[in-house]
Structure formats: C-alpha cells, structure tokens
Amino acid sequence: MIRTGDHVIIQKMGGEHLRVCKITRKTKILIEKLRFEIDGAIDQPYGLFEVSAGKVTRVAPESITDIAASFDFDTVSISSLSRSNDISNAPNSWRSATEETSSTNAAQARQKVTQDEIIKMKDTGVPAEQLIAKLVDGSASFSERTVYSQNKYINKKAKKHSDHVYLLKPTLRLVAESYYKKDPERVLHLRIDLLSHLLALSGIHYGSRCIVFEQCLGLLTSAIITRLGGSGACIHLHRGNIAQAIPCVDSMDFDKEISSVFLPLRISNLLEESMEETEEPMNVAKQFITMGTCVKKQEAVLMDEGESLSKKNEEAEKQEEKEDDRNIAIGEDGGGNASAADDCSLERRAERQRLQRQAWQLMQNAEIEILFIASKNINPVEILEKTWSSLRLSSTIVIYCPIAEPLYSAYHWLKIKNAVQVQIVDAFYRSHQVIQDRSHPIMQQFITGGFILSAVKVEQR
Amino acid sequence: MSFKWPWQYEFPPFFTLQTTLVTREKQLEAWSRLVVDYCQFHKIYTVDLADISNSELFVNSTLNRKLSLDGVRIVFDYLEHTRHIDWLDKNKNRCHIYWRRPEEWAILIYEWAVSNSLLNTPCTLYEITQGDDVTQESFYGLDKDVLLKSLAVLVEQRRAQLLNIGTGTEGLIAVNHTGSGFLSNKEIIEEGDTVIIYVNYGTSYAVEVKRGLILTMRYGALKHEYLIGKRYGSRISATAGYVYVLRPNAEMWTRALLRRTQIIYTPDCALILMLLDVKPGSIVCECGTGSGSLSHALAIAIAPTGHLYTHDIEGTRVKQVELEMMKHGLGEITTCVHQNVIEDGFSVENMCDAVFLDLPAPWIAIKHAKRALSQVHGGRVVSFSPCIEQIQRTCNALQYEGFVQINTVDETMASKRPKLEDDTVAMKSEMQCLMKENNHKCSTSALLPFPAAQPTHTGYIISATLLPSILS
C-alpha cells in the first residue's frame, strides 16, 4: 500500500525516466511533462494509475491488459487485407499545393488538429486514447503509410501523450536504475548488471559481515543491506561524524529490523587505528571537552600525493567542527529548550557511539567476511591496508572503479599479499526492442560502466 | 594470585549512578565487565543479590564507597540485557551468571568435540566437564546448569541431541555435524562439509570432506583427514605442491560443480537475481533445475525464511540436485519437483514473488507463471533464452497475459588482467633501464583479456512485472 511518508518509484507508461519520490499530501509530481498531484494514490496498492486533469486514480486490474496492449506494444496483426502502399507513391506535391492556401505552417499542413486544441483536450481530461484517435484522424498521410509506419506513429503519439503512470514499491533494481539514468556520474556509472555482479562475486547472504566504503550515494550500501535481510553486519566507512550522502538507503524504506545491520564507522577511527572514545575515563568535565571537539588527528599519517584520504577526511572534519561550534553556541543561548535538545541529541550520540563500538569490535576480532569498495578518487590500496587485518581467512574482496587504473595498483597489492582468485572484469550490457518482425538492439542507450576487481584472502606463505 | 581491580574501582564517582546518559552507559559497561571478571575469577556460578551487594565487589572499604541496591539492580538488568545472567526466581533475587555466554561455551565445547573426532559419538555430561580429555580445556569443572544451557544452544543449532539413559540425573549427548557451510559462518572445517579446493586460477574442485578419501590432482594427492580441523582459507600441502581450501559460495560452486546440463554462469545468475528482485524471505519458482547452478544462487539469496520451488522434467536430475541441496545446508528452503511445467504448471499457486524460466518454449509456461505469482503482491518473471525468436514469442505471451514493464537485455562479461612484465621483450629492457635509474617498479598501462577465449553470447534475458490484482 502506498502510504504517506513512504518512497515510491514513478514511471510514465512507455517512458524511460524513473523517479524516486517521497509521498506527502499535496505533493506535485512532474515526470516527462506529465503533471499531477499524488493524493489520489495514497492508501492504494502499488500499480498502474491514470492521470486526468491533474488528478490520479487507480486503474482497475482487469483493464491493465487492454491498456498495455494499446500503449506499450503493437498488437496490430499483419493482415492480407491491409494496404501496403509505399509512401513514395503519395502525391505530395499536389496535396501540398492545395493546402498551402489554408495555412502557412508546414507542420500544420500535415495535421488538422491544432496545438491549442490539443492543450485544451488535455486540460479538460480527455483520455489519451481519444486524443490519439483524433490525431490519427487529423493526419494527412496516415492512411497511406505502411503498416509498420502506422504502428510507429501511433506508438510515438502514445508515448508522448500517455496519461498512465506506474507507482511502484522501491526495490534495489528500480532504485539503481533510477539513479543511474538520472546522473550516472554520481553513482560511479554503476549499472545494475555490475552492481549485481559485485554482489555475486562477494558471496553475500543473510548473516554475512561486511565492510563497505563507497562513493555512490549509498547505492552499494543499499544493496548490501537488502541482501543481509536483517542479520549480519554492514560496516559503512564514512567521512565526517555522521554517515551522510546516502539517499539510496533512504529511498529503500528499510524497516527497523532490516536497518539494524547498518553500522556506520568514521573513517578517522580507521586511520588512527583506535576508538579513543571507548577508553575515555568517565569524567564529566572531559565529557564537555570532547563534545565540542573532533578526534585529534594522528600526525604520523603519511600524506600521499594528490588527493589523499586523510586530507579529504580532515576537510570534512573541519566542516563538522564548525557545525559543532554552532551547535554549542545555540545551546548556550537557549534555556530549557537547550537542555531538552541536548537530551535528544545525547541519546542519538549515544546510539551512534554504540554502533561504532559494535563495528570496531567486529573489525578488531577479525570477523569480517567481505570487503566492498566502490571508489572514484580514492586509492583502494589505502583502504585495503587499513582493513586487511580485519578480514578473516577465505573472505572475499570486491573493488569497483569506473576507470581501470586504480585497480592496477590494487591488483598488484593483492598479488603481493598472496590473495587468490584475483580477476578483473568489465561488462557490456544493452537493451533490445522486441516486436514481431522488428527486433533489434536499442540504438542509443547509456553504456557507461566500470571495472570490478575481486579476490579471496588466504593464509600467507 | 589476587583479583586485580580495574582503575574505576578506585574512582569514587564509579559508585554513584551517573545522570548523563552517555556516561551512565560507560559506567554500566564497566560495572558489568567487573562483575563478570570477578565471578569468573572466583568461579561463582550463582549470585544472590542480597549477599553480593554487601560483598567487596560493590563495597570499597578504603574509599568508603558503596553502590546502592538500586544501582546493583540496574547493573544486573544490564547483565541480563547482554545475556550474561538468567534470573532463577520471579522476584529477581537469585540468578545464574555466565562469565562466558552460553553461546561462547557452546562454541568451545563444539570445537573440542571436532578436534577430538567426537562427532556422532555419545558423551556423558561428566566426561565433558570432568573427564581426562578436558583437563586442559577452559570448560573443565563447568557448572552443570551452565553446561546444560550451553548444550541447549548446540541443540538449537542442530549440532547436538540430549539423550536420557538410565537415571534421569545423568544426560548423554551426541554431537552431530550440520550440513556444510554455504550459509554458515564457521571457521573450522568438519567432516561432512563441502569445501572448495583452489588449485590455481581456472582449476578448483568441490569436495565433500570424508575421512578415508583422497583427492587426486595435479599437485599430487590430498587426504581428506588433513582438511578436518583446519581453518577455511588455509594453505594445505599436498604430495607435490600446495593448494588452498576455501569456504564455498554460489560463485565458486558455479565454477567447480559437476555439470549435467548447460549452466547459467555467474554474470547472468547475478543479473537474474537482480531482475527478479530477490532478497531474504522471497518465494521463488524456478523451472529447469538443470545442474543446480542458479538454484544455489537463488537458495542462498532467499535464505533463511524464503523458499525455492525448482522444477525439472528429468527425474534423475531432480533427485541429484535435491541431494546436493541437502548436503549444502539448503535443503530446508528448497523443494525440488519432478514435473513438466509446460503441461502441468508449477507446484504452487498464488504465492510466489518471482518466477524464473529456463526452458526451450517458455512462452507456453507464461500463463502458469502468472498463476504461480501472488495476486496480492504481484511479482516478477524472468526468462532466459539464447535465440531472439524465443524472446519474441515470450514477449507476445507476456503481453497477452497482462504483464507490464517488459524489457529484454543481454550482457557480455569479460575477464581481464593487467599486462605482465614478461609479456614482451621490449618491456623487459625498458624495465631494466628504469630500475637502474629510479629503482622503482615499472607500472602497467593496459588490461588484456584473459583467458583469450571467453563467451561473447550467453542468452537474452527478458523480464516483466505482474502488478497486484487483488486489494489486500
């Protein structure tokens, strides 16, 4: 059921775009020029909906077959009775000369229905089928086209003027495809076939314990949490004090049990190889000091050339420090509200620290079974060096990168560490149009992707 | 040797319940650790709150500090929360204390049984805690009640059975091995496990470990006894070299399995699972069990609460895959059916989240797939066919039956490796020159396909969605 506060995947019937949207009353949706309010869908089952005059209503299940037949695919069977005149035989010059007297618009000469009439029909809620029927009647050359051309024309108009949308429950497949098609760069060009291959190579299942470092909006973390199903652990390494920039995880609407495996861990703890907070003496005075300051940075951390993991982390820490200072200022200004806010904030902080301790404990005990890395401008070898001792024997490592060069150094590093089953793969993936007598690969589609390096850790020599 | 008190014990605020939530959490954690360590040191199994709250544990005479009775109760509530105690009475005055949790004792006892070849052998409770074999073990002298609780954990994990013979006061135990580790997180290899013997890239064997058997391969012979008790990931010496023993997963199983039919390989398996929206708890129908390659991937992905119904027209194959699933610990979540889906449909109706078809004529089975899917939740259908004509007919059938979001894709995966230094003579001389000047390693600059022959087509994958048709 579609409920207020949940996320929903929106796709126009016959359209290519997928949108992830959070549902609230009075939400206005715009997808591929189709505009509507979402209220009519609340408390309805996920499925197919019809848009009319800016409102949305559910389509009865019995009608889905007819609608799908009308819009998505050609069902016009080739009949020996149908004409197959070639377009070149049309007397174009005569027809053009005749109609020149009535209109100077070249396009208008071929279509009787005017743009204003189309807009008016749409605003008054005329069903798309009728609109398309009028367009077909008004087309000057429709009857003279080949059957294939006629079907293509109808489908083109159907896609453009379609008034049906799918409202679907978010799944990993739909979320991955949505973000990839919207902006592939921000998810590191991680296509669904590469994402699924990462999961397969890792051997992840219910109860696995994983470490993940990623820079693709939480898409990989969402995949891991989905496959864990509420058991195991997903230690999410992140910069700053709080795991941010993971909208894919938010989009999946995981329930509490499924989310319980998500253990954010600050990358700074990993760099310093310590959980200082665990060892703090319980001194109230020190508690105030630590509240407003960041963990001290270890000067001995070597600075690599170019963009370094430490440097980026330091910048994030500075930003967090400013925010903390601002919070303290607000706290000092407020009176009773400040203490109430402090209590709530303290509870969240305590929960966060508990999760960090849990994650740190798993890593210190070398109980990690899978390491995932999906990085763009971070050298994966840095992460491997810090996490290698946390992996137990026969654990798997999978690294994804949109370009191949960083995987070279990781490949050699893993070879030196005597890992086995080391391989690099990439993939070619495409969609096909499948219609009777007109099947071919789709001629233009997103093809960007990346490379996957996988390996298994074994006993040293 | 006297008990070593932690630093907090000398810190006066430690004996006052802190009001700050974060600080209190740390305080309770330190107290619980202290209580457990103290009882472990003094071998205390049963605690009476009235007695212990006046003992040196909660009273520091030199500091003139004492934790209040309320504080003591809060500490023991915390211990209950972390499962280190069980209350013995309703008023919560007496409790068992476990300095190791029963799960931890269970692991130690089980590992002892494995390493001493006591699997499938009865042992008395006395032998486990007082026998000559266990004098060096940490559970020597373990309290009987704690032992019984630990054994209950093993029973729950199906690694042990409790038997009563003769008088009721003495129990007997038989330790059984579980099915092997596609789903387990075990560290140690046991008899009956299926393991992957990795010889080199491209060569690996799936072996069911049994005493007395020998695996023969390029690097010599390997007795199965050598594997028992080793850790997964260990390096094992064979008579003419060494191999690695790995924990199995679906991907390694696909590489190593005995093939009875053409199988679906890992990239397509992975994409099919993604297109089916499979996750733990899903209910999946599969048709065309074949050699069980995809069946393993599906079963592992839906465990532990989902279920896989896999159908095949060949009775022998059904039996063999069923046996394999049982051995691999996946038998409970898999039902193998000998059935002609084309004629008779699937063995379940109106309950599946996903249906997968790998058939010569999947278009005939689409109407059966629709019936198998849940009408309340809808579901996904995926079909795998090598020929585009098959896909055309399947597409028409899907459309006719009311499926939407029909989409056809194909995928080609290429395995590669960086160019190695000895691939060319020119590279050698260049490297020597660089090493003389800079003394650093020459970096590679290209990926080469490896091995040279790789698949360029496996099949088309068509997927579709059935929308819910009944209001829930």
Short mmCIF file of C-alpha atoms in Angstrom, two decimals, chain A residues 45-441:
data_model
loop_
_atom_site.label_atom_id
_atom_site.label_comp_id
_atom_site.label_asym_id
_atom_site.label_seq_id
_atom_site.Cartn_x
_atom_site.Cartn_y
_atom_site.Cartn_z
CA PRO A 45 -1.93 -0.66 -3.73
CA TYR A 46 1.14 -0.12 -5.86
CA GLY A 47 0.39 -0.47 -9.54
CA LEU A 48 -0.88 1.40 -12.57
CA PHE A 49 -2.60 4.77 -12.25
CA GLU A 50 -4.35 7.10 -14.67
CA VAL A 51 -3.81 10.85 -14.69
CA SER A 52 -6.74 13.08 -15.60
CA ALA A 53 -6.89 16.86 -15.22
CA GLY A 54 -4.04 16.83 -12.72
CA LYS A 55 -5.52 14.09 -10.55
CA VAL A 56 -4.53 10.46 -10.30
CA THR A 57 -6.79 7.42 -9.93
CA ARG A 58 -6.05 3.74 -9.80
CA VAL A 59 -6.65 1.65 -12.88
CA ALA A 60 -8.73 -1.46 -12.29
CA PRO A 61 -6.60 -4.61 -12.64
CA GLU A 62 -8.88 -6.02 -15.33
CA SER A 63 -8.10 -3.09 -17.61
CA ILE A 64 -4.34 -3.45 -17.46
CA THR A 65 -4.18 -5.93 -20.31
CA ASP A 66 -6.12 -3.68 -22.67
CA ILE A 67 -4.16 -0.59 -21.74
CA ALA A 68 -0.83 -2.36 -22.05
CA ALA A 69 -1.86 -3.66 -25.44
CA SER A 70 -2.87 -0.19 -26.57
CA PHE A 71 0.25 1.58 -25.48
CA ASP A 72 3.33 -0.50 -24.88
CA PHE A 73 3.39 -2.88 -27.79
CA ASP A 74 1.94 -3.28 -31.23
CA THR A 75 -0.81 -5.82 -31.47
CA VAL A 76 -1.92 -4.89 -34.96
CA SER A 77 -1.54 -8.13 -36.79
CA ILE A 78 -0.40 -8.16 -40.36
CA SER A 79 -3.48 -8.80 -42.43
CA SER A 80 -3.58 -9.66 -46.09
CA LEU A 81 -6.41 -7.20 -46.38
CA SER A 82 -4.42 -4.22 -45.13
CA ARG A 83 -2.87 -1.97 -47.68
CA SER A 84 0.88 -1.79 -48.00
CA ASN A 85 1.26 1.22 -50.22
CA ASP A 86 4.67 2.77 -50.31
CA ILE A 87 4.86 6.36 -49.10
CA SER A 88 6.81 7.42 -52.16
CA ASN A 89 3.67 6.92 -54.21
CA ALA A 90 1.82 9.61 -52.33
CA PRO A 91 1.05 12.65 -54.46
CA ASN A 92 2.87 15.00 -52.13
CA SER A 93 3.20 17.94 -54.48
CA TRP A 94 -0.49 18.10 -55.32
CA ARG A 95 -1.60 17.83 -51.72
CA SER A 96 0.91 20.42 -50.60
CA ALA A 97 -0.15 22.88 -53.28
CA THR A 98 -3.78 22.51 -52.33
CA GLU A 99 -3.25 23.06 -48.61
CA GLU A 100 -0.92 25.99 -48.99
CA THR A 101 -3.92 28.20 -49.42
CA SER A 102 -5.28 27.38 -45.96
CA SER A 103 -2.12 27.54 -43.82
CA THR A 104 1.42 28.79 -43.95
CA ASN A 105 2.60 26.39 -41.20
CA ALA A 106 4.34 23.45 -42.81
CA ALA A 107 3.66 21.11 -39.90
CA GLN A 108 0.04 22.23 -39.73
CA ALA A 109 -0.44 21.20 -43.32
CA ARG A 110 0.06 17.59 -42.25
CA GLN A 111 -2.07 17.68 -39.12
CA LYS A 112 -5.52 19.20 -38.87
CA VAL A 113 -5.70 19.26 -35.10
CA THR A 114 -4.12 22.46 -33.81
CA GLN A 115 -1.78 22.79 -30.85
CA ASP A 116 -4.36 24.83 -28.96
CA GLU A 117 -6.95 22.12 -29.40
CA ILE A 118 -4.52 19.52 -28.06
CA ILE A 119 -3.79 21.59 -24.97
CA LYS A 120 -7.48 22.19 -24.38
CA MET A 121 -8.30 18.50 -24.65
CA LYS A 122 -5.56 17.67 -22.18
CA ASP A 123 -6.73 20.25 -19.67
CA THR A 124 -10.30 19.03 -19.77
CA GLY A 125 -9.21 15.47 -19.07
CA VAL A 126 -9.89 13.79 -22.37
CA PRO A 127 -8.48 10.24 -22.25
CA ALA A 128 -5.27 9.70 -24.14
CA GLU A 129 -6.88 7.12 -26.42
CA GLN A 130 -9.36 9.66 -27.74
CA LEU A 131 -6.67 12.27 -28.15
CA ILE A 132 -4.54 9.91 -30.17
CA ALA A 133 -7.54 8.82 -32.24
CA LYS A 134 -8.18 12.45 -33.15
CA LEU A 135 -4.55 12.92 -34.09
CA VAL A 136 -4.70 9.87 -36.31
CA ASP A 137 -7.84 11.13 -38.00
CA GLY A 138 -6.27 14.51 -38.47
CA SER A 139 -3.09 13.18 -40.00
CA ALA A 140 -2.96 13.86 -43.69
CA SER A 141 -0.81 10.91 -44.68
CA PHE A 142 -1.61 8.28 -42.05
CA SER A 143 -3.78 6.12 -44.28
CA GLU A 144 -1.10 5.98 -46.95
CA ARG A 145 1.70 4.75 -44.69
CA THR A 146 2.92 1.20 -44.37
CA VAL A 147 1.59 -0.86 -41.50
CA TYR A 148 4.94 -0.56 -39.73
CA SER A 149 4.95 3.18 -40.16
CA GLN A 150 1.41 3.47 -38.87
CA ASN A 151 2.23 1.47 -35.78
CA LYS A 152 5.33 3.52 -35.18
CA TYR A 153 3.32 6.74 -35.49
CA ILE A 154 0.71 5.53 -33.03
CA ASN A 155 3.32 4.44 -30.53
CA LYS A 156 5.16 7.71 -30.79
CA LYS A 157 1.99 9.66 -30.05
CA ALA A 158 1.06 7.22 -27.31
CA LYS A 159 4.37 7.75 -25.56
CA LYS A 160 4.12 11.49 -25.87
CA HIS A 161 0.54 11.88 -24.69
CA SER A 162 0.30 8.88 -22.39
CA ASP A 163 -1.67 9.60 -19.24
CA HIS A 164 -0.79 6.44 -17.32
CA VAL A 165 1.93 6.10 -14.71
CA TYR A 166 3.31 3.25 -12.67
CA LEU A 167 3.66 3.86 -8.95
CA LEU A 168 5.85 1.05 -7.69
CA LYS A 169 7.38 -0.05 -4.42
CA PRO A 170 11.10 0.75 -4.35
CA THR A 171 13.31 -2.25 -4.98
CA LEU A 172 17.04 -2.39 -5.41
CA ARG A 173 16.66 -2.83 -9.17
CA LEU A 174 14.41 0.20 -9.60
CA VAL A 175 16.43 2.47 -7.31
CA ALA A 176 19.68 1.50 -9.03
CA GLU A 177 18.21 2.11 -12.47
CA SER A 178 16.63 5.39 -11.40
CA TYR A 179 19.84 6.90 -10.08
CA TYR A 180 21.90 5.54 -12.95
CA LYS A 181 19.65 7.05 -15.60
CA LYS A 182 19.33 10.35 -13.79
CA ASP A 183 23.03 11.01 -13.31
CA PRO A 184 25.37 8.06 -13.86
CA GLU A 185 28.42 10.03 -12.76
CA ARG A 186 27.21 10.36 -9.19
CA VAL A 187 26.75 6.62 -8.79
CA LEU A 188 30.14 5.98 -10.40
CA HIS A 189 28.44 4.63 -13.54
CA LEU A 190 27.41 1.58 -11.52
CA ARG A 191 24.91 -0.21 -13.76
CA ILE A 192 22.56 -2.81 -12.38
CA ASP A 193 24.45 -5.64 -14.06
CA LEU A 194 27.71 -4.51 -12.47
CA LEU A 195 26.03 -3.99 -9.10
CA SER A 196 24.55 -7.48 -9.23
CA HIS A 197 27.89 -8.93 -10.28
CA LEU A 198 29.60 -7.27 -7.31
CA LEU A 199 27.11 -8.98 -5.01
CA ALA A 200 27.57 -12.35 -6.69
CA LEU A 201 31.36 -12.25 -6.56
CA SER A 202 31.27 -11.33 -2.89
CA GLY A 203 29.16 -14.32 -1.92
CA ILE A 204 26.99 -12.16 0.33
CA HIS A 205 24.00 -13.72 2.04
CA TYR A 206 21.84 -13.47 5.14
CA GLY A 207 24.15 -13.13 8.13
CA SER A 208 27.33 -12.01 6.35
CA ARG A 209 29.57 -9.43 8.00
CA CYS A 210 30.77 -6.77 5.57
CA ILE A 211 32.82 -3.62 5.41
CA VAL A 212 31.83 -1.15 2.72
CA PHE A 213 33.49 2.02 1.55
CA GLU A 214 31.66 3.71 -1.29
CA GLN A 215 31.19 6.99 -3.10
CA CYS A 216 27.99 6.24 -4.99
CA LEU A 217 25.18 7.78 -2.94
CA GLY A 218 24.66 4.74 -0.75
CA LEU A 219 23.64 2.50 -3.64
CA LEU A 220 26.10 -0.24 -2.75
CA THR A 221 25.18 0.01 0.93
CA SER A 222 21.50 -0.36 0.00
CA ALA A 223 22.31 -3.49 -1.97
CA ILE A 224 24.23 -4.97 0.94
CA ILE A 225 21.52 -4.20 3.49
CA THR A 226 18.91 -5.72 1.19
CA ARG A 227 20.83 -8.96 0.86
CA LEU A 228 21.64 -9.22 4.57
CA GLY A 229 17.95 -9.27 5.38
CA GLY A 230 18.35 -8.17 8.99
CA SER A 231 21.21 -10.41 10.13
CA GLY A 232 24.95 -9.91 9.96
CA ALA A 233 26.64 -6.52 9.74
CA CYS A 234 27.26 -3.79 7.20
CA ILE A 235 30.06 -1.56 8.49
CA HIS A 236 29.80 1.62 6.47
CA LEU A 237 33.01 3.67 6.46
CA HIS A 238 32.22 7.34 6.07
CA ARG A 239 33.84 10.74 6.39
CA GLY A 240 32.90 13.25 9.00
CA ASN A 241 31.00 12.38 12.14
CA ILE A 242 27.77 11.15 10.58
CA ALA A 243 27.09 8.96 7.57
CA GLN A 244 25.68 11.37 5.01
CA ALA A 245 25.05 11.49 1.26
CA ILE A 246 23.40 8.09 1.13
CA PRO A 247 19.99 8.90 -0.44
CA CYS A 248 19.70 5.41 -1.95
CA VAL A 249 19.49 3.95 1.56
CA ASP A 250 16.75 6.42 2.47
CA SER A 251 14.86 5.59 -0.71
CA MET A 252 14.58 1.91 0.13
CA ASP A 253 12.38 2.47 3.23
CA PHE A 254 14.11 -0.31 5.17
CA ASP A 255 12.27 -1.29 8.33
CA LYS A 256 13.92 -1.31 11.73
CA GLU A 257 14.93 -4.96 11.66
CA ILE A 258 16.48 -4.73 8.20
CA SER A 259 18.24 -1.49 9.13
CA SER A 260 19.70 -2.94 12.32
CA VAL A 261 22.69 -4.31 10.42
CA PHE A 262 23.80 -0.83 9.33
CA LEU A 263 26.82 0.18 11.43
CA PRO A 264 28.38 3.50 10.43
CA LEU A 265 32.02 3.88 11.38
CA ARG A 266 34.07 7.03 10.97
CA ILE A 267 36.97 6.69 8.61
CA SER A 268 39.08 8.73 11.03
CA ASN A 269 38.90 5.92 13.58
CA LEU A 270 40.21 3.60 10.92
CA LEU A 271 43.06 5.94 10.04
CA GLU A 272 44.10 6.36 13.65
CA GLU A 273 43.54 2.67 14.37
CA SER A 274 41.82 3.44 17.62
CA MET A 275 38.46 4.01 19.22
CA GLU A 276 39.53 6.66 21.69
CA GLU A 277 36.02 7.28 22.93
CA THR A 278 35.81 3.76 24.26
CA GLU A 279 38.71 4.37 26.58
CA GLU A 280 37.64 7.76 27.90
CA PRO A 281 37.52 7.92 31.69
CA MET A 282 34.05 8.78 32.88
CA ASN A 283 34.83 12.34 33.83
CA VAL A 284 32.03 14.85 33.46
CA ALA A 285 34.45 17.68 32.81
CA LYS A 286 36.13 15.79 29.99
CA GLN A 287 32.74 14.99 28.58
CA PHE A 288 32.17 18.66 27.87
CA ILE A 289 35.57 18.99 26.24
CA THR A 290 35.05 16.06 23.87
CA MET A 291 31.55 17.14 22.96
CA GLY A 292 32.75 20.18 21.08
CA THR A 293 35.97 18.92 19.57
CA CYS A 294 36.91 16.44 16.92
CA VAL A 295 39.10 13.46 17.45
CA LYS A 296 42.71 14.55 17.30
CA LYS A 297 44.44 13.68 14.06
CA GLN A 298 47.44 11.48 14.08
CA GLU A 299 50.31 13.46 12.66
CA ALA A 300 52.14 10.33 11.67
CA VAL A 301 49.59 9.52 8.98
CA LEU A 302 51.53 9.73 5.76
CA MET A 303 50.22 12.15 3.18
CA ASP A 304 50.02 10.59 -0.25
CA GLU A 305 50.49 12.52 -3.43
CA GLY A 306 47.47 14.21 -4.90
CA GLU A 307 44.16 13.72 -3.20
CA SER A 308 44.69 11.80 -0.03
CA LEU A 309 42.14 10.01 2.06
CA SER A 310 43.43 11.78 5.16
CA LYS A 311 43.28 15.19 3.57
CA LYS A 312 39.71 14.78 2.42
CA ASN A 313 38.80 13.49 5.84
CA GLU A 314 40.46 16.45 7.52
CA GLU A 315 38.46 18.85 5.40
CA ALA A 316 35.26 17.06 6.35
CA GLU A 317 36.27 17.15 9.99
CA LYS A 318 36.81 20.89 9.85
CA GLN A 319 33.34 21.31 8.44
CA GLU A 320 31.95 19.19 11.24
CA GLU A 321 33.89 21.23 13.76
CA LYS A 322 32.25 24.42 12.54
CA GLU A 323 28.85 22.82 12.84
CA ASP A 324 29.66 21.61 16.34
CA ASP A 325 30.74 25.10 17.35
CA ARG A 326 27.49 26.47 16.01
CA ASN A 327 25.55 23.89 17.96
CA ILE A 328 27.35 24.83 21.15
CA ALA A 329 26.54 28.49 20.58
CA ILE A 330 22.88 27.67 20.09
CA GLY A 331 22.98 25.51 23.18
CA GLU A 332 24.39 28.32 25.26
CA ASP A 333 21.75 30.75 24.08
CA GLY A 334 18.74 28.56 24.70
CA GLY A 335 17.34 27.85 28.14
CA GLY A 336 15.08 24.89 28.84
CA ASN A 337 14.84 24.09 25.17
CA ALA A 338 18.58 23.67 25.06
CA SER A 339 18.58 21.01 27.74
CA ALA A 340 15.71 19.14 26.06
CA ALA A 341 17.50 19.31 22.72
CA ASP A 342 20.68 18.20 24.44
CA ASP A 343 18.95 15.14 25.86
CA CYS A 344 17.63 14.13 22.45
CA SER A 345 20.98 14.85 20.84
CA LEU A 346 22.77 12.93 23.57
CA GLU A 347 20.58 9.90 23.02
CA ARG A 348 21.33 9.93 19.31
CA ARG A 349 25.00 10.42 20.04
CA ALA A 350 24.98 7.52 22.48
CA GLU A 351 23.29 5.31 19.91
CA ARG A 352 25.80 6.34 17.27
CA GLN A 353 28.69 5.59 19.58
CA ARG A 354 27.21 2.22 20.46
CA LEU A 355 27.03 1.31 16.78
CA GLN A 356 30.59 2.49 16.25
CA ARG A 357 31.82 0.38 19.14
CA GLN A 358 29.99 -2.62 17.74
CA ALA A 359 31.55 -2.07 14.32
CA TRP A 360 35.00 -1.55 15.80
CA GLN A 361 34.70 -4.71 17.86
CA LEU A 362 33.86 -6.77 14.77
CA MET A 363 36.87 -5.39 12.97
CA GLN A 364 39.25 -5.91 15.86
CA ASN A 365 38.13 -9.52 16.19
CA ALA A 366 38.95 -10.14 12.51
CA GLU A 367 35.45 -11.43 11.87
CA ILE A 368 34.81 -9.59 8.61
CA GLU A 369 33.90 -11.83 5.69
CA ILE A 370 33.56 -9.38 2.79
CA LEU A 371 35.16 -6.08 1.89
CA PHE A 372 33.38 -3.87 -0.64
CA ILE A 373 34.99 -0.79 -2.15
CA ALA A 374 33.36 1.45 -4.75
CA SER A 375 35.57 4.47 -5.15
CA LYS A 376 36.26 7.15 -7.70
CA ASN A 377 39.11 9.34 -6.48
CA ILE A 378 40.38 7.35 -3.51
CA ASN A 379 43.15 4.84 -4.00
CA PRO A 380 41.65 1.49 -2.93
CA VAL A 381 45.05 0.32 -1.69
CA GLU A 382 44.79 2.77 1.21
CA ILE A 383 41.57 1.16 2.35
CA LEU A 384 42.92 -2.33 1.80
CA GLU A 385 45.92 -1.61 4.00
CA LYS A 386 43.71 -0.47 6.87
CA THR A 387 41.14 -3.24 6.63
CA TRP A 388 43.23 -6.24 5.59
CA SER A 389 43.86 -7.41 9.14
CA SER A 390 40.13 -7.26 9.89
CA LEU A 391 39.34 -9.82 7.20
CA ARG A 392 39.35 -13.44 8.22
CA LEU A 393 40.71 -16.21 6.02
CA SER A 394 38.68 -17.12 2.95
CA SER A 395 36.97 -13.75 2.95
CA THR A 396 36.26 -12.01 -0.33
CA ILE A 397 37.30 -8.58 -1.57
CA VAL A 398 35.41 -6.81 -4.35
CA ILE A 399 36.50 -3.42 -5.63
CA TYR A 400 34.64 -1.35 -8.20
CA CYS A 401 36.03 1.64 -10.04
CA PRO A 402 34.71 3.46 -13.11
CA ILE A 403 38.25 3.60 -14.53
CA ALA A 404 40.77 0.78 -14.61
CA GLU A 405 43.98 2.46 -13.45
CA PRO A 406 43.37 2.38 -9.68
CA LEU A 407 42.67 -1.32 -9.94
CA TYR A 408 46.17 -1.96 -11.28
CA SER A 409 47.81 -0.99 -8.01
CA ALA A 410 45.16 -2.87 -6.05
CA TYR A 411 45.71 -5.93 -8.25
CA HIS A 412 49.44 -5.95 -7.57
CA TRP A 413 48.97 -5.23 -3.87
CA LEU A 414 46.63 -8.21 -3.58
CA LYS A 415 49.04 -10.41 -5.51
CA ILE A 416 51.83 -9.46 -3.11
CA LYS A 417 49.52 -10.34 -0.23
CA ASN A 418 49.09 -13.75 -1.83
CA ALA A 419 45.36 -13.44 -2.46
CA VAL A 420 43.87 -16.00 -4.84
CA GLN A 421 41.18 -15.92 -7.48
CA VAL A 422 42.24 -12.40 -8.39
CA GLN A 423 40.46 -11.19 -11.50
CA ILE A 424 39.30 -8.00 -13.17
CA VAL A 425 36.09 -8.00 -15.18
CA ASP A 426 34.08 -5.50 -17.12
CA ALA A 427 30.82 -5.92 -18.98
CA PHE A 428 28.84 -4.86 -21.99
CA TYR A 429 25.12 -4.55 -21.39
CA ARG A 430 22.37 -3.42 -23.70
CA SER A 431 18.62 -3.42 -24.16
CA HIS A 432 16.66 -4.75 -27.10
CA GLN A 433 13.45 -3.81 -28.83
CA VAL A 434 11.44 -6.99 -29.26
CA ILE A 435 8.49 -6.60 -31.63
CA GLN A 436 7.36 -9.07 -34.25
CA ASP A 437 9.47 -8.61 -37.39
CA ARG A 438 11.18 -5.56 -35.91
CA SER A 439 13.61 -6.83 -33.30
CA HIS A 440 16.95 -5.14 -32.85
CA PRO A 441 19.13 -3.74 -30.09
#
